[in-house]
Coordinates of C-alpha atoms in Angstrom, one line a residue:
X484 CA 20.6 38.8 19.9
X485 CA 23.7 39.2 22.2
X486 CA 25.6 41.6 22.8
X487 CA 26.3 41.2 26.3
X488 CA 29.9 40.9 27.8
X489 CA 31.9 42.2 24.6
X490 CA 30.5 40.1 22.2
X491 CA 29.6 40.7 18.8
X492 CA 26.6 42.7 18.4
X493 CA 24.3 41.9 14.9
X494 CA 26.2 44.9 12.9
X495 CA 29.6 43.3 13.9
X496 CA 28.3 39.3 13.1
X497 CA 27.2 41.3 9.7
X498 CA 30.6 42.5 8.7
X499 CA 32.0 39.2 10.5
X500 CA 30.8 37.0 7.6
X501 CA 33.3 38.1 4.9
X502 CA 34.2 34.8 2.8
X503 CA 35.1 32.2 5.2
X504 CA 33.0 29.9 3.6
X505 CA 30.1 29.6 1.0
X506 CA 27.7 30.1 3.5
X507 CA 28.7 33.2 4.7
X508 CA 27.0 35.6 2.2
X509 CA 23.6 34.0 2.4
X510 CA 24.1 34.2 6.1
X511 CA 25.1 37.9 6.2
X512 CA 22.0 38.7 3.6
X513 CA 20.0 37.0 5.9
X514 CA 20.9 39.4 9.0
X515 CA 20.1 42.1 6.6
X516 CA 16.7 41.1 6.9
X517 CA 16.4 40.9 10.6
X518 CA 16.9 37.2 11.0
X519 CA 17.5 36.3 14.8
X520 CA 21.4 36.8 15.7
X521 CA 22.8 34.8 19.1
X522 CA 26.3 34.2 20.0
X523 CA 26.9 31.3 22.9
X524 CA 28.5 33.1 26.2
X525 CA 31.1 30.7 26.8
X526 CA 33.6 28.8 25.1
X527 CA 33.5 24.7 24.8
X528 CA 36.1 22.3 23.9
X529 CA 37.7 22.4 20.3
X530 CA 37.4 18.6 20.0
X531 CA 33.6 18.7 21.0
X532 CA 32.7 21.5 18.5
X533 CA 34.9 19.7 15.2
X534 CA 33.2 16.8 16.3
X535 CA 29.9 17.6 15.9
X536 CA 30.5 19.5 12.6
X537 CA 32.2 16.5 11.4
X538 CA 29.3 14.3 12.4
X539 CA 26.9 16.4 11.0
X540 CA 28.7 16.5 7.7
X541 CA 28.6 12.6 7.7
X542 CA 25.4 12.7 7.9
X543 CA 24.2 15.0 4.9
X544 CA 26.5 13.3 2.4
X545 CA 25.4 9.8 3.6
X546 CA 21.4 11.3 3.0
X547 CA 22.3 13.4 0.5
X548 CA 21.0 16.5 2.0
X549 CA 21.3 19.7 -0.7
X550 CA 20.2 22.1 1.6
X551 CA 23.3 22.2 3.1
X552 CA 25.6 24.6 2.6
X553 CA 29.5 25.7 3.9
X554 CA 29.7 22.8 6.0
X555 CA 32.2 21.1 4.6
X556 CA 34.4 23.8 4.2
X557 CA 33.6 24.3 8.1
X558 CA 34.8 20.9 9.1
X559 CA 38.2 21.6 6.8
X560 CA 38.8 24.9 8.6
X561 CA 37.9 23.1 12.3
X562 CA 40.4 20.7 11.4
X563 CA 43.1 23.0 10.8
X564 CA 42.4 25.4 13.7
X565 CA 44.5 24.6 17.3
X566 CA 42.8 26.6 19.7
X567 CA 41.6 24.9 23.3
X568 CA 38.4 26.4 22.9
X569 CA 35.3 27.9 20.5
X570 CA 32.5 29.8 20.7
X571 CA 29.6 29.0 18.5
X572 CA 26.2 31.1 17.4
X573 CA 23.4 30.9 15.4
X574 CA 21.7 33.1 13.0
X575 CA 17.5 31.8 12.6
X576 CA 15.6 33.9 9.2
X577 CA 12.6 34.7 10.5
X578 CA 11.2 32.6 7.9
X579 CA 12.5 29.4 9.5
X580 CA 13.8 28.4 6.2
X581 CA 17.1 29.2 6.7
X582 CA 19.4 28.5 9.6
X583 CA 23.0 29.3 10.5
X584 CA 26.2 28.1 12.6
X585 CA 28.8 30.3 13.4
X586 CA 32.1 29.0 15.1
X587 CA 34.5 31.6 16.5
X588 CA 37.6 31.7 18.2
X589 CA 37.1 31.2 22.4
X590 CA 36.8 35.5 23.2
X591 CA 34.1 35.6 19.9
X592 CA 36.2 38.0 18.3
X593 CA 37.1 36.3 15.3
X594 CA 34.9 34.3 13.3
X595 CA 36.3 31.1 11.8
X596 CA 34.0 29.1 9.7
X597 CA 29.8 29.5 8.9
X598 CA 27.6 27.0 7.5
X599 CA 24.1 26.6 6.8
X600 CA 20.9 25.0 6.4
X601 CA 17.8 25.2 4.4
X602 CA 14.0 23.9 4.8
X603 CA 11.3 24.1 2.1
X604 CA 7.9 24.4 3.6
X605 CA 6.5 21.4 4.7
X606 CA 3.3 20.1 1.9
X607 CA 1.0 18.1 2.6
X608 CA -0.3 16.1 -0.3
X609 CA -3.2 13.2 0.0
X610 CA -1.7 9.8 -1.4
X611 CA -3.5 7.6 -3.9
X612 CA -4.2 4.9 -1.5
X613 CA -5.8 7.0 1.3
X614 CA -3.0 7.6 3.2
X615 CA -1.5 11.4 4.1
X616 CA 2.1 11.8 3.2
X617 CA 4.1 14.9 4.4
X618 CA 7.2 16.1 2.2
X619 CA 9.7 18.3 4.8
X620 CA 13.3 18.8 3.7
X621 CA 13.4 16.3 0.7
X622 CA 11.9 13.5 3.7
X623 CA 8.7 11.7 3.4
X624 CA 6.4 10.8 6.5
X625 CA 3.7 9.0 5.6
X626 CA 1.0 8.9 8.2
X627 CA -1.5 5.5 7.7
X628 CA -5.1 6.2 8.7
X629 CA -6.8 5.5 11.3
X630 CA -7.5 1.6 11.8
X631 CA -10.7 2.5 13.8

């Protein structure tokens, strides 16, 4: 958690998450529960952060990816905002099924835009043909035996 320096502590990220974007309720029930809370201590490059939200948004529609959630709307509100620099954080469930970004403004006073991700649990189920096949996230592995 940080709260070091002036920014946000967990009780301020809390009331933080307002309506920005979908995500932001889950996000803030989350906290509620005691998920982990960080906030980065120093600002990087608007064009960097966008970027990476934008790439990242790419990626889930071009897979598909459900458990996604706000990011789209992030990437619109990134677009629109002109500041030099941002501030990001994350908010981990305890769980590890649900995971957070938050972008704020460069003095992390002012949140802009959250999104989210979730995980099922991994299973591991035994395949017809011998082989072990493990289902994370909606993605197969399949794991051949061993030859030997």
């Amino acid at each position: 958690m940080a709260t070091m320096d002036g920014h946000p502590s967990r009780p301020d990220i809390a009331a933080m998450l307002t309506d920005q974007t979908s995500a932001c309720k889950p996000a803030r029930e989350a906290v509620a529960v005691g998920a982990e809370v960080r906030v980065g201590d120093r600002a990087v490059p608007h064009w960097m952060v966008a970027g990476i939200a934008a790439t990242r948004l790419k990626r889930s529609l071009k897979r598909g990816l459900p458990e996604t959630i706000g990011l789209d709307e992030t990437v619109e509100i990134l677009a629109r905002y002109r500041g030099g620099q941002l501030r990001t954080g994350t908010i981990g469930a305890a769980d590890r099924l649900s995971f957070f970004t938050l972008y704020f403004d460069a003095a992390g006073t002012e949140l802009l835009a959250c999104d989210g991700r979730f995980a099922k649990p991994s299973t591991t189920l035994p395949a017809d043909n011998g082989t072990i096949v493990t289902v994370k996230a909606n993605r197969p592995f399949t794991k051949r035996p061993n030859d030997g």
